[in-house]
Every structure is written in structure tokens, then in C-alpha cells.
mmCIF file of C-alpha atoms and ligand atoms in Angstrom:
data_model
loop_
_atom_site.group_PDB
_atom_site.id
_atom_site.type_symbol
_atom_site.label_atom_id
_atom_site.label_comp_id
_atom_site.label_asym_id
_atom_site.label_seq_id
_atom_site.Cartn_x
_atom_site.Cartn_y
_atom_site.Cartn_z
ATOM 1 C CA MET U 1 -37.156 237.985 -81.385
ATOM 2 C CA SER U 2 -38.805 241.507 -81.308
ATOM 3 C CA LYS U 3 -37.338 244.543 -79.766
ATOM 4 C CA THR U 4 -40.986 244.891 -77.811
ATOM 5 C CA GLN U 5 -40.489 242.218 -75.449
ATOM 6 C CA PRO U 6 -41.219 243.498 -72.209
ATOM 7 C CA ASN U 7 -37.950 242.743 -69.836
ATOM 8 C CA ILE U 8 -38.412 239.802 -67.413
ATOM 9 C CA ILE U 9 -35.421 240.502 -65.399
ATOM 10 C CA GLN U 10 -34.642 244.083 -64.286
ATOM 11 C CA VAL U 11 -31.331 244.951 -62.500
ATOM 12 C CA THR U 12 -30.668 248.514 -61.396
ATOM 13 C CA ASN U 13 -27.785 249.741 -59.441
ATOM 14 C CA LEU U 14 -27.186 246.333 -57.665
ATOM 15 C CA THR U 15 -24.329 246.042 -55.307
ATOM 16 C CA LYS U 16 -23.021 243.275 -53.207
ATOM 17 C CA LYS U 17 -20.413 243.659 -50.614
ATOM 18 C CA TYR U 18 -18.449 241.014 -48.724
ATOM 19 C CA GLY U 19 -16.942 242.853 -45.837
ATOM 20 C CA ASP U 20 -14.794 245.724 -47.582
ATOM 21 C CA LEU U 21 -14.820 243.792 -50.953
ATOM 22 C CA ILE U 22 -17.077 244.935 -53.611
ATOM 23 C CA ALA U 23 -18.034 241.817 -55.757
ATOM 24 C CA VAL U 24 -21.221 243.590 -57.408
ATOM 25 C CA ASP U 25 -21.049 247.058 -57.890
ATOM 26 C CA SER U 26 -23.840 249.151 -58.927
ATOM 27 C CA VAL U 27 -24.678 246.829 -61.931
ATOM 28 C CA SER U 28 -27.898 247.470 -64.219
ATOM 29 C CA PHE U 29 -29.032 245.207 -66.907
ATOM 30 C CA ASN U 30 -32.552 244.237 -68.407
ATOM 31 C CA VAL U 31 -33.262 240.766 -70.113
ATOM 32 C CA ALA U 32 -36.228 240.608 -72.631
ATOM 33 C CA GLU U 33 -38.712 238.016 -72.125
ATOM 34 C CA GLY U 34 -37.760 235.309 -74.091
ATOM 35 C CA ALA U 35 -34.386 235.942 -75.012
ATOM 36 C CA ILE U 36 -31.178 234.245 -74.627
ATOM 37 C CA PHE U 37 -28.721 236.164 -72.324
ATOM 38 C CA ALA U 38 -25.283 235.625 -71.620
ATOM 39 C CA PHE U 39 -23.439 237.082 -68.586
ATOM 40 C CA LEU U 40 -19.786 236.566 -68.975
ATOM 41 C CA GLY U 41 -16.799 237.847 -67.254
ATOM 42 C CA PRO U 42 -13.321 236.284 -65.882
ATOM 43 C CA ASN U 43 -12.928 234.607 -62.664
ATOM 44 C CA GLY U 44 -13.909 236.527 -59.992
ATOM 45 C CA ALA U 45 -15.792 239.120 -61.883
ATOM 46 C CA GLY U 46 -19.374 238.635 -59.880
ATOM 47 C CA LYS U 47 -21.246 236.377 -62.268
ATOM 48 C CA SER U 48 -22.170 233.864 -59.206
ATOM 49 C CA THR U 49 -23.027 236.571 -56.658
ATOM 50 C CA THR U 50 -25.492 238.294 -59.114
ATOM 51 C CA ILE U 51 -26.816 235.033 -60.276
ATOM 52 C CA LYS U 52 -27.316 234.023 -56.547
ATOM 53 C CA MET U 53 -28.787 237.250 -55.752
ATOM 54 C CA LEU U 54 -31.475 236.927 -58.782
ATOM 55 C CA THR U 55 -32.253 233.523 -57.428
ATOM 56 C CA THR U 56 -33.213 234.864 -53.905
ATOM 57 C CA VAL U 57 -29.993 232.922 -52.582
ATOM 58 C CA LEU U 58 -28.311 236.188 -51.433
ATOM 59 C CA THR U 59 -29.618 239.348 -50.121
ATOM 60 C CA PRO U 60 -28.171 242.357 -52.042
ATOM 61 C CA THR U 61 -26.509 245.032 -50.097
ATOM 62 C CA SER U 62 -28.046 247.374 -52.199
ATOM 63 C CA GLY U 63 -30.094 248.064 -55.890
ATOM 64 C CA LYS U 64 -33.327 246.555 -57.066
ATOM 65 C CA ILE U 65 -33.890 243.370 -58.714
ATOM 66 C CA VAL U 66 -37.502 242.518 -60.474
ATOM 67 C CA ILE U 67 -38.225 238.870 -61.602
ATOM 68 C CA ASN U 68 -40.953 238.295 -63.982
ATOM 69 C CA GLY U 69 -42.391 241.476 -62.183
ATOM 70 C CA TYR U 70 -41.664 240.466 -58.270
ATOM 71 C CA ASP U 71 -39.193 241.716 -55.954
ATOM 72 C CA PRO U 72 -37.216 238.437 -54.862
ATOM 73 C CA ILE U 73 -37.085 239.692 -51.244
ATOM 74 C CA LEU U 74 -40.694 240.643 -50.870
ATOM 75 C CA LYS U 75 -42.114 237.942 -52.938
ATOM 76 C CA GLN U 76 -39.457 235.030 -52.727
ATOM 77 C CA ASP U 77 -42.037 232.007 -53.602
ATOM 78 C CA LEU U 78 -43.066 233.700 -56.701
ATOM 79 C CA VAL U 79 -39.588 234.510 -57.854
ATOM 80 C CA ARG U 80 -38.774 231.025 -57.276
ATOM 81 C CA LYS U 81 -41.664 229.568 -59.086
ATOM 82 C CA SER U 82 -40.659 231.835 -61.811
ATOM 83 C CA PHE U 83 -37.400 230.448 -62.733
ATOM 84 C CA GLY U 84 -35.300 226.726 -63.011
ATOM 85 C CA ILE U 85 -31.659 227.241 -62.178
ATOM 86 C CA VAL U 86 -28.715 224.598 -63.281
ATOM 87 C CA PHE U 87 -25.548 225.006 -60.896
ATOM 88 C CA GLN U 88 -22.180 224.755 -61.884
ATOM 89 C CA ASP U 89 -22.071 221.645 -59.361
ATOM 90 C CA PRO U 90 -24.357 219.010 -59.895
ATOM 91 C CA SER U 91 -26.935 218.628 -57.327
ATOM 92 C CA LEU U 92 -28.631 215.421 -58.567
ATOM 93 C CA ASP U 93 -29.294 213.023 -55.416
ATOM 94 C CA ASP U 94 -26.537 210.095 -57.014
ATOM 95 C CA GLU U 95 -28.300 207.505 -55.111
ATOM 96 C CA LEU U 96 -31.834 208.033 -56.764
ATOM 97 C CA THR U 97 -32.819 207.130 -60.436
ATOM 98 C CA ALA U 98 -33.164 209.586 -62.965
ATOM 99 C CA LEU U 99 -37.064 209.249 -62.518
ATOM 100 C CA GLU U 100 -36.751 209.325 -59.054
ATOM 101 C CA ASN U 101 -34.873 212.776 -59.128
ATOM 102 C CA MET U 102 -37.390 214.210 -61.364
ATOM 103 C CA GLN U 103 -40.221 213.287 -59.110
ATOM 104 C CA LEU U 104 -38.763 214.390 -55.824
ATOM 105 C CA HIS U 105 -38.305 217.901 -57.524
ATOM 106 C CA ALA U 106 -41.986 217.559 -58.501
ATOM 107 C CA VAL U 107 -43.174 217.085 -54.675
ATOM 108 C CA LEU U 108 -40.572 219.933 -53.969
ATOM 109 C CA TYR U 109 -42.534 222.312 -56.339
ATOM 110 C CA GLN U 110 -45.708 221.104 -55.255
ATOM 111 C CA LEU U 111 -46.700 219.927 -59.020
ATOM 112 C CA PRO U 112 -49.713 217.673 -59.047
ATOM 113 C CA ARG U 113 -48.868 213.953 -59.859
ATOM 114 C CA SER U 114 -51.421 214.037 -62.917
ATOM 115 C CA LEU U 115 -49.497 217.081 -64.354
ATOM 116 C CA SER U 116 -46.098 216.057 -63.414
ATOM 117 C CA GLN U 117 -45.825 212.356 -64.492
ATOM 118 C CA HIS U 118 -46.622 213.444 -68.306
ATOM 119 C CA ARG U 119 -44.032 216.275 -68.046
ATOM 120 C CA ILE U 120 -41.276 214.047 -66.667
ATOM 121 C CA GLU U 121 -42.135 211.590 -69.360
ATOM 122 C CA GLU U 122 -41.882 214.102 -71.898
ATOM 123 C CA LEU U 123 -38.708 216.013 -70.601
ATOM 124 C CA LEU U 124 -36.639 212.757 -70.179
ATOM 125 C CA GLU U 125 -37.564 211.944 -73.781
ATOM 126 C CA PHE U 126 -36.389 215.623 -74.814
ATOM 127 C CA VAL U 127 -33.136 215.010 -73.190
ATOM 128 C CA HIS U 128 -32.709 211.921 -74.602
ATOM 129 C CA LEU U 129 -32.696 209.836 -71.039
ATOM 130 C CA ALA U 130 -36.441 208.188 -71.404
ATOM 131 C CA ASP U 131 -34.460 204.806 -72.030
ATOM 132 C CA ARG U 132 -32.269 205.428 -68.602
ATOM 133 C CA LYS U 133 -34.825 206.606 -66.334
ATOM 134 C CA ASN U 134 -35.088 203.437 -64.090
ATOM 135 C CA ASN U 135 -31.012 203.628 -63.649
ATOM 136 C CA LEU U 136 -29.142 205.183 -60.502
ATOM 137 C CA VAL U 137 -27.749 208.536 -61.069
ATOM 138 C CA LYS U 138 -24.376 207.844 -60.133
ATOM 139 C CA THR U 139 -23.947 205.505 -63.178
ATOM 140 C CA PHE U 140 -24.366 208.422 -65.580
ATOM 141 C CA SER U 141 -21.798 210.289 -67.488
ATOM 142 C CA GLY U 142 -21.067 214.230 -66.523
ATOM 143 C CA GLY U 143 -23.035 214.709 -69.934
ATOM 144 C CA MET U 144 -25.943 212.685 -68.818
ATOM 145 C CA LYS U 145 -26.380 214.329 -65.308
ATOM 146 C CA ARG U 146 -26.218 217.825 -66.906
ATOM 147 C CA ARG U 147 -29.009 217.083 -69.064
ATOM 148 C CA LEU U 148 -31.296 215.381 -66.375
ATOM 149 C CA GLU U 149 -30.391 218.764 -64.393
ATOM 150 C CA ILE U 150 -31.686 220.606 -67.626
ATOM 151 C CA ALA U 151 -34.891 218.429 -67.638
ATOM 152 C CA ARG U 152 -35.509 218.809 -64.051
ATOM 153 C CA GLY U 153 -34.710 222.544 -64.355
ATOM 154 C CA LEU U 154 -37.704 222.944 -67.059
ATOM 155 C CA LEU U 155 -40.049 220.828 -64.806
ATOM 156 C CA HIS U 156 -42.447 223.176 -63.519
ATOM 157 C CA HIS U 157 -42.544 225.477 -66.968
ATOM 158 C CA PRO U 158 -40.360 228.040 -65.362
ATOM 159 C CA LYS U 159 -40.477 231.450 -67.354
ATOM 160 C CA ILE U 160 -36.454 231.779 -66.765
ATOM 161 C CA LEU U 161 -33.844 229.024 -66.785
ATOM 162 C CA PHE U 162 -30.583 230.274 -65.032
ATOM 163 C CA LEU U 163 -27.479 228.165 -66.005
ATOM 164 C CA ASP U 164 -24.073 228.787 -64.335
ATOM 165 C CA GLU U 165 -21.407 227.191 -66.765
ATOM 166 C CA PRO U 166 -23.552 224.678 -67.866
ATOM 167 C CA THR U 167 -21.002 223.253 -70.295
ATOM 168 C CA LEU U 168 -17.933 223.242 -68.023
ATOM 169 C CA GLY U 169 -15.889 220.102 -68.722
ATOM 170 C CA LEU U 170 -18.178 218.430 -71.286
ATOM 171 C CA ASP U 171 -16.818 217.539 -74.631
ATOM 172 C CA PRO U 172 -17.846 219.458 -77.633
ATOM 173 C CA GLN U 173 -20.553 217.046 -78.727
ATOM 174 C CA THR U 174 -22.418 216.693 -75.615
ATOM 175 C CA ARG U 175 -21.879 220.861 -75.319
ATOM 176 C CA GLN U 176 -23.630 221.315 -79.076
ATOM 177 C CA SER U 177 -26.367 219.006 -78.176
ATOM 178 C CA LEU U 178 -26.984 221.093 -74.689
ATOM 179 C CA TRP U 179 -26.939 224.178 -76.744
ATOM 180 C CA SER U 180 -29.583 222.752 -79.308
ATOM 181 C CA TYR U 181 -31.748 221.704 -76.211
ATOM 182 C CA LEU U 182 -31.605 224.978 -74.763
ATOM 183 C CA GLN U 183 -32.247 226.731 -78.188
ATOM 184 C CA SER U 184 -35.374 224.365 -78.881
ATOM 185 C CA VAL U 185 -36.902 224.908 -75.603
ATOM 186 C CA ASN U 186 -36.425 228.674 -75.666
ATOM 187 C CA LYS U 187 -38.550 228.880 -79.030
ATOM 188 C CA ALA U 188 -41.204 226.195 -78.072
ATOM 189 C CA GLU U 189 -41.988 227.614 -74.627
ATOM 190 C CA LYS U 190 -40.644 231.490 -75.280
ATOM 191 C CA MET U 191 -38.655 230.815 -72.057
ATOM 192 C CA THR U 192 -35.740 233.245 -71.000
ATOM 193 C CA VAL U 193 -32.238 231.541 -70.898
ATOM 194 C CA PHE U 194 -29.559 233.321 -68.835
ATOM 195 C CA PHE U 195 -26.340 231.721 -68.831
ATOM 196 C CA THR U 196 -22.596 232.306 -68.095
ATOM 197 C CA THR U 197 -19.580 230.303 -69.766
ATOM 198 C CA HIS U 198 -16.127 230.652 -70.499
ATOM 199 C CA TYR U 199 -16.490 229.472 -73.942
ATOM 200 C CA MET U 200 -16.747 232.748 -75.914
ATOM 201 C CA GLU U 201 -17.670 230.913 -79.172
ATOM 202 C CA GLU U 202 -20.619 229.241 -77.779
ATOM 203 C CA ALA U 203 -22.202 232.739 -76.329
ATOM 204 C CA GLU U 204 -21.348 234.213 -79.857
ATOM 205 C CA LYS U 205 -23.341 231.789 -81.511
ATOM 206 C CA ILE U 206 -26.196 231.463 -78.848
ATOM 207 C CA ALA U 207 -26.966 234.503 -77.355
ATOM 208 C CA HIS U 208 -29.271 237.269 -78.359
ATOM 209 C CA HIS U 209 -27.770 239.766 -76.122
ATOM 210 C CA ILE U 210 -24.673 239.744 -74.041
ATOM 211 C CA ALA U 211 -23.268 241.775 -71.264
ATOM 212 C CA ILE U 212 -19.667 241.362 -69.897
ATOM 213 C CA ILE U 213 -18.876 241.972 -66.144
ATOM 214 C CA ASP U 214 -15.495 242.519 -64.683
ATOM 215 C CA GLN U 215 -14.144 243.552 -61.195
ATOM 216 C CA GLY U 216 -17.771 243.580 -60.156
ATOM 217 C CA LYS U 217 -18.912 246.488 -62.938
ATOM 218 C CA ILE U 218 -20.677 245.845 -66.297
ATOM 219 C CA ILE U 219 -17.949 247.182 -68.694
ATOM 220 C CA SER U 220 -20.045 246.420 -72.103
ATOM 221 C CA GLN U 221 -23.328 245.162 -73.023
ATOM 222 C CA GLY U 222 -25.208 244.773 -76.398
ATOM 223 C CA THR U 223 -25.042 241.788 -79.192
ATOM 224 C CA ALA U 224 -22.177 239.921 -80.131
ATOM 225 C CA VAL U 225 -21.831 242.252 -83.369
ATOM 226 C CA ASN U 226 -22.146 245.272 -81.202
ATOM 227 C CA LEU U 227 -19.521 244.216 -79.220
ATOM 228 C CA LYS U 228 -17.230 243.228 -81.659
ATOM 229 C CA ASP U 229 -18.024 246.523 -83.802
ATOM 230 C CA GLN U 230 -17.198 248.656 -80.725
ATOM 231 C CA THR U 231 -13.825 246.932 -80.086
ATOM 232 C CA LYS U 232 -13.042 246.678 -83.886
ATOM 233 C CA THR U 233 -12.411 242.847 -83.448
ATOM 234 C CA THR U 234 -13.682 239.884 -85.537
ATOM 235 C CA SER U 235 -14.838 237.346 -82.888
ATOM 236 C CA LEU U 236 -16.352 237.630 -79.319
ATOM 237 C CA GLU U 237 -13.278 235.983 -77.664
ATOM 238 C CA GLU U 238 -11.111 238.874 -79.318
ATOM 239 C CA ALA U 239 -13.679 241.357 -78.097
ATOM 240 C CA PHE U 240 -13.580 240.014 -74.539
ATOM 241 C CA LEU U 241 -10.068 240.069 -74.286
ATOM 242 C CA LYS U 242 -9.794 243.545 -75.686
ATOM 243 C CA LEU U 243 -12.405 244.575 -72.778
ATOM 244 C CA THR U 244 -11.270 242.551 -69.909
ATOM 245 C CA GLY U 245 -7.295 242.801 -70.656
ATOM 246 C CA ASN U 246 -5.209 239.993 -70.660
ATOM 247 C CA ASN U 247 -4.499 239.571 -67.145
ATOM 248 C CA ILE U 248 -5.016 235.975 -65.897
ATOM 249 C CA ARG U 249 -7.660 235.798 -63.061
ATOM 250 C CA GLU U 250 -6.475 233.155 -60.902
ATOM 251 C CA GLU U 251 -9.462 230.665 -60.114
ATOM 252 C CA GLU U 252 -11.051 231.417 -56.244
ATOM 253 C CA ALA U 253 -9.789 228.038 -54.515
ATOM 254 C CA SER U 254 -11.607 227.194 -51.246
ATOM 255 C CA GLY U 255 -9.850 226.487 -48.296
ATOM 256 C CA VAL U 256 -9.782 222.726 -48.886
ATOM 257 C CA ASP U 257 -8.367 223.533 -52.486
ATOM 258 C CA ARG U 258 -6.012 225.669 -51.092
ATOM 259 C CA MET U 259 -4.809 222.854 -48.903
ATOM 260 C CA ARG U 260 -4.767 220.409 -51.801
ATOM 261 C CA MET U 261 -2.501 222.518 -53.733
ATOM 262 C CA ARG U 262 -0.595 223.171 -51.021
ATOM 263 C CA SER U 263 0.293 219.656 -50.624
ATOM 264 C CA ARG U 264 0.382 218.924 -54.099
ATOM 265 C CA VAL U 265 3.097 221.721 -54.315
ATOM 266 C CA TRP U 266 5.217 220.878 -51.338
ATOM 267 C CA GLY U 267 4.517 216.976 -51.747
ATOM 268 C CA GLY U 268 2.388 216.907 -48.514
ATOM 269 C CA ARG U 269 5.069 218.023 -46.282
ATOM 270 C CA ARG U 270 2.551 220.721 -44.702
HETATM 271 P P1 ADP X 1 -17.511 234.739 -60.733
HETATM 272 O O1 ADP X 1 -18.699 233.932 -60.560
HETATM 273 O O2 ADP X 1 -17.505 235.921 -61.583
HETATM 274 O O3 ADP X 1 -16.167 234.102 -60.814
HETATM 275 P P2 ADP X 1 -17.789 235.357 -57.880
HETATM 276 O O4 ADP X 1 -19.426 236.304 -57.869
HETATM 277 O O5 ADP X 1 -17.826 234.313 -57.556
HETATM 278 O O6 ADP X 1 -17.158 235.492 -59.286
HETATM 279 O O7 ADP X 1 -16.950 236.633 -56.996
HETATM 280 C C1 ADP X 1 -16.721 237.832 -57.128
HETATM 281 C C2 ADP X 1 -16.063 238.136 -56.103
HETATM 282 O O8 ADP X 1 -16.389 238.165 -54.606
HETATM 283 C C3 ADP X 1 -14.595 237.438 -56.100
HETATM 284 O O9 ADP X 1 -13.588 238.595 -55.705
HETATM 285 C C4 ADP X 1 -14.799 236.601 -54.986
HETATM 286 O O10 ADP X 1 -13.622 236.140 -54.142
HETATM 287 C C5 ADP X 1 -15.714 237.515 -53.934
HETATM 288 N N1 ADP X 1 -16.685 236.406 -53.349
HETATM 289 C C6 ADP X 1 -17.607 235.455 -53.522
HETATM 290 N N2 ADP X 1 -18.251 234.835 -52.634
HETATM 291 C C7 ADP X 1 -17.689 235.536 -51.470
HETATM 292 C C8 ADP X 1 -17.867 235.072 -50.300
HETATM 293 N N3 ADP X 1 -19.015 234.230 -49.648
HETATM 294 N N4 ADP X 1 -17.211 235.924 -49.356
HETATM 295 C C9 ADP X 1 -16.378 236.552 -49.394
HETATM 296 N N5 ADP X 1 -15.776 236.975 -50.986
HETATM 297 C C10 ADP X 1 -16.648 236.468 -51.558
#
């Protein structure tokens, strides 16, 4: 990748407050067009909040975002057409087949049927689901669902694909094949990939550029080599731990999860 690529994502002093809590604190970074960019950080660092602001789901408290030349607040539709997204939680319709899920997405994106039919076949082939296209998604494994979500995210030829922990809970074989799909589509379509992960070895292998966020602030960014040099470490995982410390950040639990945890701890007495 050449260094002269324009920045397809520009983030300047981006801030999001939830009441008194500053979830994202004056964050600035750029992502070059065609890059594979890893956005890393411990639990609660502000990654999802940032992705939500980049993808028009949340309005920033302050700061500036430019996605593919557009401001997500002023040009919401143009920004939405610029990216595809694969969420942490599967967002497929289990009661529909793989093909129907793809067709539904094509309708939502107003793709002409003449174009979408071919694209759907091509993408299902690409993620090795063509022979399962008429099966209900509820019969799919976790890896198959994630592959279908990626195919769906690519349907409208987005310039950017956002993936929030795309490999969470998948076995090493499936993780490896997902990254190889993403690398090939990044190359073939010059599509920018923006992802989060807790698997540091994946980021080290795949990402051209890495930003590390902690407690709402970007604490370092560069290539994996830059980050290792800067911290005098030999792996990205060590560099990450050196930069963010060893304190365990508990995963935020929703109200329902907290209730479940309580009933597990107290044997369901309360
Ligand atoms: P990450 O994705 O890095 O785990 P998040 O962006 O989800 O982090 O969260 C950043 C911080 O903002 C955390 O302290 C989290 O508890 C808080 N937060 C996230 N969403 C909300 C919300 N809707 N209301 C209040 N606080 C929130």
C-alpha cells in the first residue's frame, strides 16, 4: 500500500459523553483508503462507541468525522452507502434462508435486481455458502453465519467494511479463513477494512495500521512494527499489554446479564 492514498476516514477530536462519563475523549486518527486498520483496546475503552459514531448510529458530543468525503451527520444516506458493517451480535434473520437474507439486504439498499442477483451469487460463492443458499440460517454454524454476514456487508460494493470483533468465538480454522476472505476482498476491490479484535496475533498479521484506545483516548498508533519498537517488545500482544497495563477490565454486563450472574453466584435466591 502506498503512503499517498487519501484518507477515507478522518476523525478529529471526536468526543462522546454519556452524562458524566467520557466514553470517547478527543480522539483523532485517519485511515488511508484501501488500508486494513485495527482499532484495539481493552473492554470499555470506547471502541464500539467510536464505531457507532463512524457508522451514523450515534451522534458525537463534539469533534469531526469525515467518511468517504462526507459528514455522517449532514449526509447520513451517502455515508451509509459508503460502508458495510458486521456487528458483534449476528443480525441475520434466522427464519430466512441465506439467499433470502441477501435479497432482503439488496432491497434495503435499493440495488437493482438485475445487478444484485449476480452479485449475490458471486458473494455466496466467495464465502463458500453457494451450496447452502436455500437452507434456513438457523441451521448454520457460528462460522457460517459470520461468513454470510460478511457476504451481506459486501453486497452494495461498500468502500469501507467495519467489523466489530468479527472472529469472536470462532475456531482457529474459521478465523483464518475469514481473514483470508477479507484480505482478498481488500486487495481485489481496494476496500478499506476497519476492525476490532481482542486477538492481538490477528491484528499483528493482518493490519497495515493499528490504533490503540484506552479509557477513551488513543494512546498509540502506527504499524505493528512501530508499536513493538516503541515499547521494545517482540509481539503486538506484549506491546499492547505494556501500553494498556495488566489490570483486568471487566466486560460490561447488561442488566439482564447482571441478573443472570447474580442468580448464578447466589444460586438464584435473589
Ligand atoms: P468497548 O467497545 O471498547 O468495550 P464501549 O464503547 O462499549 O467500549 O464503552 C466505552 C465506555 O462507555 C464504557 O465505560 C461503557 O460502560 C460506556 N458506555 C457505552 N455505552 C453506553 C451507554 N449507552 N450509556 C452509558 N455508558 C455507556
